[in-house]
Amino acid sequence: MDDCIRVTGARLNNLKNVSLSLPKNKLVVLTGLSGSGKSTLAFDTLHREGQRQYLESLGMVTGFVSKPAVDSITGLSPSISVDQHLTNRSPSSTVGTVTEVYTYLRLLWSRIGVRPCPGCGKDIPPSYVDGSEADEDAEAEQRPCPHCGTPVPELVMGSFSFNKPAGACPACTGLGEVIRPDIRRLVDDGKSVAQGAVKGWNAKFTDWSIPVLRAAAGLVRPSRRPDVCPRAASPSTCRADAANAVRARVC
């Protein structure tokens, strides 16, 4: 198998009879001045010819995909293109979602996926749902395990989507990262609020917040569990202790 993509005589737009070799399985970066033909080489020459050759190999008509102005291109493989100007961009966008490859993968996994039964631990074979049931928003039906009869949700496309509750990580909800404040960097535990415990609060905002926090201290509801509050047997005493503690942190 050829380990390079070889382009001979590319002359589309600003490309003037360009010939070059690009290594496969490497990260290749095309650089140059604006208008030097970078996008023409990547998208309009390499990607377009890769599409055309792939469709031809499937026996499909390629009249709607014109051959680029080039003498020859060898060593090409089927390719996908991710344009730099995306109209639908979100924090969970990936190459798979932008190119819709992920949709086909989720369909494949929902058809042939094998999962262990939560009851007996044995593998549950694929259910092979009909194409009419392979819906993006289809709800997972409960089916009995063939080994022990435990109800198990059927695998659907949503089971493998990080944009759906059934497939998203409960910690990051599908975003791939968890964002939370670092309290140690925001609050100085050795100071009260009046002394400037909250970093980022100026004197005016601190003075405005102290009466609000004092009022909130009177609404504190302590725990009635003895292991949390040893004086929980006397709710009024425990409430007073909690309120005094909050006031002390405020002042």
JSON list of N, CA, C and O in Angstrom, two decimals, residues 122-155:
[
{"chain": "A", "resi": 122, "resn": "LYS", "atom": "N", "xyz": [-24.89, -12.34, 32.82]},
{"chain": "A", "resi": 122, "resn": "LYS", "atom": "CA", "xyz": [-24.62, -12.96, 31.52]},
{"chain": "A", "resi": 122, "resn": "LYS", "atom": "C", "xyz": [-24.89, -11.96, 30.40]},
{"chain": "A", "resi": 122, "resn": "LYS", "atom": "O", "xyz": [-25.69, -11.03, 30.56]},
{"chain": "A", "resi": 123, "resn": "ASP", "atom": "N", "xyz": [-24.23, -12.16, 29.26]},
{"chain": "A", "resi": 123, "resn": "ASP", "atom": "CA", "xyz": [-24.39, -11.25, 28.13]},
{"chain": "A", "resi": 123, "resn": "ASP", "atom": "C", "xyz": [-25.76, -11.42, 27.49]},
{"chain": "A", "resi": 123, "resn": "ASP", "atom": "O", "xyz": [-26.23, -12.55, 27.28]},
{"chain": "A", "resi": 124, "resn": "ILE", "atom": "N", "xyz": [-26.38, -10.27, 27.17]},
{"chain": "A", "resi": 124, "resn": "ILE", "atom": "CA", "xyz": [-27.66, -10.27, 26.47]},
{"chain": "A", "resi": 124, "resn": "ILE", "atom": "C", "xyz": [-27.38, -10.04, 25.00]},
{"chain": "A", "resi": 124, "resn": "ILE", "atom": "O", "xyz": [-26.77, -9.03, 24.63]},
{"chain": "A", "resi": 125, "resn": "PRO", "atom": "N", "xyz": [-27.79, -10.95, 24.11]},
{"chain": "A", "resi": 125, "resn": "PRO", "atom": "CA", "xyz": [-27.49, -10.79, 22.68]},
{"chain": "A", "resi": 125, "resn": "PRO", "atom": "C", "xyz": [-28.25, -9.62, 22.09]},
{"chain": "A", "resi": 125, "resn": "PRO", "atom": "O", "xyz": [-29.22, -9.13, 22.66]},
{"chain": "A", "resi": 126, "resn": "PRO", "atom": "N", "xyz": [-27.80, -9.12, 20.91]},
{"chain": "A", "resi": 126, "resn": "PRO", "atom": "CA", "xyz": [-28.49, -8.01, 20.25]},
{"chain": "A", "resi": 126, "resn": "PRO", "atom": "C", "xyz": [-29.93, -8.35, 19.95]},
{"chain": "A", "resi": 126, "resn": "PRO", "atom": "O", "xyz": [-30.29, -9.52, 19.71]},
{"chain": "A", "resi": 127, "resn": "SER", "atom": "N", "xyz": [-30.79, -7.32, 19.96]},
{"chain": "A", "resi": 127, "resn": "SER", "atom": "CA", "xyz": [-32.21, -7.54, 19.70]},
{"chain": "A", "resi": 127, "resn": "SER", "atom": "C", "xyz": [-32.57, -7.39, 18.24]},
{"chain": "A", "resi": 127, "resn": "SER", "atom": "O", "xyz": [-33.63, -7.84, 17.82]},
{"chain": "A", "resi": 128, "resn": "TYR", "atom": "N", "xyz": [-31.69, -6.73, 17.44]},
{"chain": "A", "resi": 128, "resn": "TYR", "atom": "CA", "xyz": [-31.93, -6.54, 16.01]},
{"chain": "A", "resi": 128, "resn": "TYR", "atom": "C", "xyz": [-33.29, -5.90, 15.75]},
{"chain": "A", "resi": 128, "resn": "TYR", "atom": "O", "xyz": [-34.19, -6.51, 15.17]},
{"chain": "A", "resi": 129, "resn": "VAL", "atom": "N", "xyz": [-33.45, -4.65, 16.18]},
{"chain": "A", "resi": 129, "resn": "VAL", "atom": "CA", "xyz": [-34.71, -3.96, 15.93]},
{"chain": "A", "resi": 129, "resn": "VAL", "atom": "C", "xyz": [-34.84, -3.64, 14.46]},
{"chain": "A", "resi": 129, "resn": "VAL", "atom": "O", "xyz": [-33.87, -3.55, 13.73]},
{"chain": "A", "resi": 130, "resn": "ASP", "atom": "N", "xyz": [-36.10, -3.47, 14.02]},
{"chain": "A", "resi": 130, "resn": "ASP", "atom": "CA", "xyz": [-36.35, -3.12, 12.62]},
{"chain": "A", "resi": 130, "resn": "ASP", "atom": "C", "xyz": [-35.87, -1.71, 12.35]},
{"chain": "A", "resi": 130, "resn": "ASP", "atom": "O", "xyz": [-35.74, -0.88, 13.24]},
{"chain": "A", "resi": 131, "resn": "GLY", "atom": "N", "xyz": [-35.61, -1.45, 11.07]},
{"chain": "A", "resi": 131, "resn": "GLY", "atom": "CA", "xyz": [-35.17, -0.12, 10.68]},
{"chain": "A", "resi": 131, "resn": "GLY", "atom": "C", "xyz": [-36.17, 0.95, 11.05]},
{"chain": "A", "resi": 131, "resn": "GLY", "atom": "O", "xyz": [-35.81, 2.08, 11.34]},
{"chain": "A", "resi": 132, "resn": "SER", "atom": "N", "xyz": [-37.48, 0.60, 11.04]},
{"chain": "A", "resi": 132, "resn": "SER", "atom": "CA", "xyz": [-38.49, 1.58, 11.40]},
{"chain": "A", "resi": 132, "resn": "SER", "atom": "C", "xyz": [-38.41, 1.96, 12.87]},
{"chain": "A", "resi": 132, "resn": "SER", "atom": "O", "xyz": [-38.87, 3.01, 13.28]},
{"chain": "A", "resi": 133, "resn": "GLU", "atom": "N", "xyz": [-37.82, 1.06, 13.71]},
{"chain": "A", "resi": 133, "resn": "GLU", "atom": "CA", "xyz": [-37.72, 1.35, 15.13]},
{"chain": "A", "resi": 133, "resn": "GLU", "atom": "C", "xyz": [-36.42, 2.04, 15.48]},
{"chain": "A", "resi": 133, "resn": "GLU", "atom": "O", "xyz": [-36.23, 2.50, 16.60]},
{"chain": "A", "resi": 134, "resn": "ALA", "atom": "N", "xyz": [-35.48, 2.10, 14.54]},
{"chain": "A", "resi": 134, "resn": "ALA", "atom": "CA", "xyz": [-34.18, 2.71, 14.82]},
{"chain": "A", "resi": 134, "resn": "ALA", "atom": "C", "xyz": [-34.31, 4.22, 14.71]},
{"chain": "A", "resi": 134, "resn": "ALA", "atom": "O", "xyz": [-33.85, 4.85, 13.77]},
{"chain": "A", "resi": 135, "resn": "ASP", "atom": "N", "xyz": [-35.01, 4.80, 15.70]},
{"chain": "A", "resi": 135, "resn": "ASP", "atom": "CA", "xyz": [-35.29, 6.23, 15.68]},
{"chain": "A", "resi": 135, "resn": "ASP", "atom": "C", "xyz": [-34.38, 6.93, 16.68]},
{"chain": "A", "resi": 135, "resn": "ASP", "atom": "O", "xyz": [-34.07, 6.40, 17.74]},
{"chain": "A", "resi": 136, "resn": "GLU", "atom": "N", "xyz": [-33.99, 8.15, 16.32]},
{"chain": "A", "resi": 136, "resn": "GLU", "atom": "CA", "xyz": [-33.11, 8.94, 17.18]},
{"chain": "A", "resi": 136, "resn": "GLU", "atom": "C", "xyz": [-33.72, 9.16, 18.56]},
{"chain": "A", "resi": 136, "resn": "GLU", "atom": "O", "xyz": [-33.04, 9.11, 19.57]},
{"chain": "A", "resi": 137, "resn": "ASP", "atom": "N", "xyz": [-35.03, 9.41, 18.60]},
{"chain": "A", "resi": 137, "resn": "ASP", "atom": "CA", "xyz": [-35.70, 9.74, 19.86]},
{"chain": "A", "resi": 137, "resn": "ASP", "atom": "C", "xyz": [-36.53, 8.58, 20.41]},
{"chain": "A", "resi": 137, "resn": "ASP", "atom": "O", "xyz": [-37.37, 8.78, 21.29]},
{"chain": "A", "resi": 138, "resn": "ALA", "atom": "N", "xyz": [-36.30, 7.37, 19.90]},
{"chain": "A", "resi": 138, "resn": "ALA", "atom": "CA", "xyz": [-37.05, 6.23, 20.39]},
{"chain": "A", "resi": 138, "resn": "ALA", "atom": "C", "xyz": [-36.70, 5.93, 21.84]},
{"chain": "A", "resi": 138, "resn": "ALA", "atom": "O", "xyz": [-35.54, 5.98, 22.24]},
{"chain": "A", "resi": 139, "resn": "GLU", "atom": "N", "xyz": [-37.72, 5.64, 22.64]},
{"chain": "A", "resi": 139, "resn": "GLU", "atom": "CA", "xyz": [-37.49, 5.30, 24.04]},
{"chain": "A", "resi": 139, "resn": "GLU", "atom": "C", "xyz": [-37.14, 3.82, 24.16]},
{"chain": "A", "resi": 139, "resn": "GLU", "atom": "O", "xyz": [-37.66, 2.97, 23.42]},
{"chain": "A", "resi": 140, "resn": "ALA", "atom": "N", "xyz": [-36.28, 3.52, 25.10]},
{"chain": "A", "resi": 140, "resn": "ALA", "atom": "CA", "xyz": [-35.84, 2.15, 25.29]},
{"chain": "A", "resi": 140, "resn": "ALA", "atom": "C", "xyz": [-36.93, 1.33, 25.97]},
{"chain": "A", "resi": 140, "resn": "ALA", "atom": "O", "xyz": [-37.41, 1.68, 27.04]},
{"chain": "A", "resi": 141, "resn": "GLU", "atom": "N", "xyz": [-37.34, 0.25, 25.32]},
{"chain": "A", "resi": 141, "resn": "GLU", "atom": "CA", "xyz": [-38.34, -0.63, 25.90]},
{"chain": "A", "resi": 141, "resn": "GLU", "atom": "C", "xyz": [-37.67, -1.64, 26.83]},
{"chain": "A", "resi": 141, "resn": "GLU", "atom": "O", "xyz": [-36.52, -2.00, 26.65]},
{"chain": "A", "resi": 142, "resn": "GLN", "atom": "N", "xyz": [-38.42, -2.08, 27.82]},
{"chain": "A", "resi": 142, "resn": "GLN", "atom": "CA", "xyz": [-37.92, -3.09, 28.75]},
{"chain": "A", "resi": 142, "resn": "GLN", "atom": "C", "xyz": [-38.15, -4.47, 28.14]},
{"chain": "A", "resi": 142, "resn": "GLN", "atom": "O", "xyz": [-39.26, -4.82, 27.77]},
{"chain": "A", "resi": 143, "resn": "ARG", "atom": "N", "xyz": [-37.09, -5.24, 28.03]},
{"chain": "A", "resi": 143, "resn": "ARG", "atom": "CA", "xyz": [-37.18, -6.61, 27.52]},
{"chain": "A", "resi": 143, "resn": "ARG", "atom": "C", "xyz": [-36.59, -7.56, 28.55]},
{"chain": "A", "resi": 143, "resn": "ARG", "atom": "O", "xyz": [-35.59, -7.24, 29.19]},
{"chain": "A", "resi": 144, "resn": "PRO", "atom": "N", "xyz": [-37.19, -8.74, 28.72]},
{"chain": "A", "resi": 144, "resn": "PRO", "atom": "CA", "xyz": [-36.67, -9.68, 29.73]},
{"chain": "A", "resi": 144, "resn": "PRO", "atom": "C", "xyz": [-35.35, -10.30, 29.29]},
{"chain": "A", "resi": 144, "resn": "PRO", "atom": "O", "xyz": [-35.13, -10.59, 28.11]},
{"chain": "A", "resi": 145, "resn": "CYS", "atom": "N", "xyz": [-34.45, -10.49, 30.24]},
{"chain": "A", "resi": 145, "resn": "CYS", "atom": "CA", "xyz": [-33.20, -11.18, 29.98]},
{"chain": "A", "resi": 145, "resn": "CYS", "atom": "C", "xyz": [-33.50, -12.61, 29.58]},
{"chain": "A", "resi": 145, "resn": "CYS", "atom": "O", "xyz": [-34.30, -13.29, 30.25]},
{"chain": "A", "resi": 146, "resn": "PRO", "atom": "N", "xyz": [-32.92, -13.12, 28.48]},
{"chain": "A", "resi": 146, "resn": "PRO", "atom": "CA", "xyz": [-33.21, -14.51, 28.05]},
{"chain": "A", "resi": 146, "resn": "PRO", "atom": "C", "xyz": [-32.69, -15.56, 29.03]},
{"chain": "A", "resi": 146, "resn": "PRO", "atom": "O", "xyz": [-33.07, -16.73, 28.92]},
{"chain": "A", "resi": 147, "resn": "HIS", "atom": "N", "xyz": [-31.85, -15.15, 29.98]},
{"chain": "A", "resi": 147, "resn": "HIS", "atom": "CA", "xyz": [-31.27, -16.11, 30.92]},
{"chain": "A", "resi": 147, "resn": "HIS", "atom": "C", "xyz": [-32.01, -16.17, 32.24]},
{"chain": "A", "resi": 147, "resn": "HIS", "atom": "O", "xyz": [-32.23, -17.25, 32.79]},
{"chain": "A", "resi": 148, "resn": "CYS", "atom": "N", "xyz": [-32.40, -14.98, 32.77]},
{"chain": "A", "resi": 148, "resn": "CYS", "atom": "CA", "xyz": [-33.02, -14.97, 34.10]},
{"chain": "A", "resi": 148, "resn": "CYS", "atom": "C", "xyz": [-34.34, -14.22, 34.14]},
{"chain": "A", "resi": 148, "resn": "CYS", "atom": "O", "xyz": [-35.04, -14.25, 35.16]},
{"chain": "A", "resi": 149, "resn": "GLY", "atom": "N", "xyz": [-34.71, -13.52, 33.07]},
{"chain": "A", "resi": 149, "resn": "GLY", "atom": "CA", "xyz": [-35.98, -12.81, 33.02]},
{"chain": "A", "resi": 149, "resn": "GLY", "atom": "C", "xyz": [-35.97, -11.42, 33.60]},
{"chain": "A", "resi": 149, "resn": "GLY", "atom": "O", "xyz": [-37.01, -10.75, 33.65]},
{"chain": "A", "resi": 150, "resn": "THR", "atom": "N", "xyz": [-34.82, -10.92, 34.05]},
{"chain": "A", "resi": 150, "resn": "THR", "atom": "CA", "xyz": [-34.74, -9.57, 34.61]},
{"chain": "A", "resi": 150, "resn": "THR", "atom": "C", "xyz": [-35.04, -8.53, 33.53]},
{"chain": "A", "resi": 150, "resn": "THR", "atom": "O", "xyz": [-34.47, -8.59, 32.44]},
{"chain": "A", "resi": 151, "resn": "PRO", "atom": "N", "xyz": [-35.94, -7.57, 33.78]},
{"chain": "A", "resi": 151, "resn": "PRO", "atom": "CA", "xyz": [-36.22, -6.54, 32.77]},
{"chain": "A", "resi": 151, "resn": "PRO", "atom": "C", "xyz": [-34.97, -5.68, 32.53]},
{"chain": "A", "resi": 151, "resn": "PRO", "atom": "O", "xyz": [-34.37, -5.16, 33.47]},
{"chain": "A", "resi": 152, "resn": "VAL", "atom": "N", "xyz": [-34.62, -5.53, 31.27]},
{"chain": "A", "resi": 152, "resn": "VAL", "atom": "CA", "xyz": [-33.43, -4.77, 30.90]},
{"chain": "A", "resi": 152, "resn": "VAL", "atom": "C", "xyz": [-33.82, -3.80, 29.77]},
{"chain": "A", "resi": 152, "resn": "VAL", "atom": "O", "xyz": [-34.46, -4.22, 28.80]},
{"chain": "A", "resi": 153, "resn": "PRO", "atom": "N", "xyz": [-33.46, -2.51, 29.89]},
{"chain": "A", "resi": 153, "resn": "PRO", "atom": "CA", "xyz": [-33.77, -1.57, 28.81]},
{"chain": "A", "resi": 153, "resn": "PRO", "atom": "C", "xyz": [-33.06, -1.97, 27.52]},
{"chain": "A", "resi": 153, "resn": "PRO", "atom": "O", "xyz": [-31.89, -2.32, 27.53]},
{"chain": "A", "resi": 154, "resn": "GLU", "atom": "N", "xyz": [-33.79, -1.91, 26.43]},
{"chain": "A", "resi": 154, "resn": "GLU", "atom": "CA", "xyz": [-33.22, -2.24, 25.13]},
{"chain": "A", "resi": 154, "resn": "GLU", "atom": "C", "xyz": [-32.25, -1.15, 24.68]},
{"chain": "A", "resi": 154, "resn": "GLU", "atom": "O", "xyz": [-32.44, 0.02, 24.97]},
{"chain": "A", "resi": 155, "resn": "LEU", "atom": "N", "xyz": [-31.20, -1.54, 23.99]},
{"chain": "A", "resi": 155, "resn": "LEU", "atom": "CA", "xyz": [-30.26, -0.56, 23.46]},
{"chain": "A", "resi": 155, "resn": "LEU", "atom": "C", "xyz": [-30.90, 0.18, 22.29]},
{"chain": "A", "resi": 155, "resn": "LEU", "atom": "O", "xyz": [-31.41, -0.43, 21.36]}
]
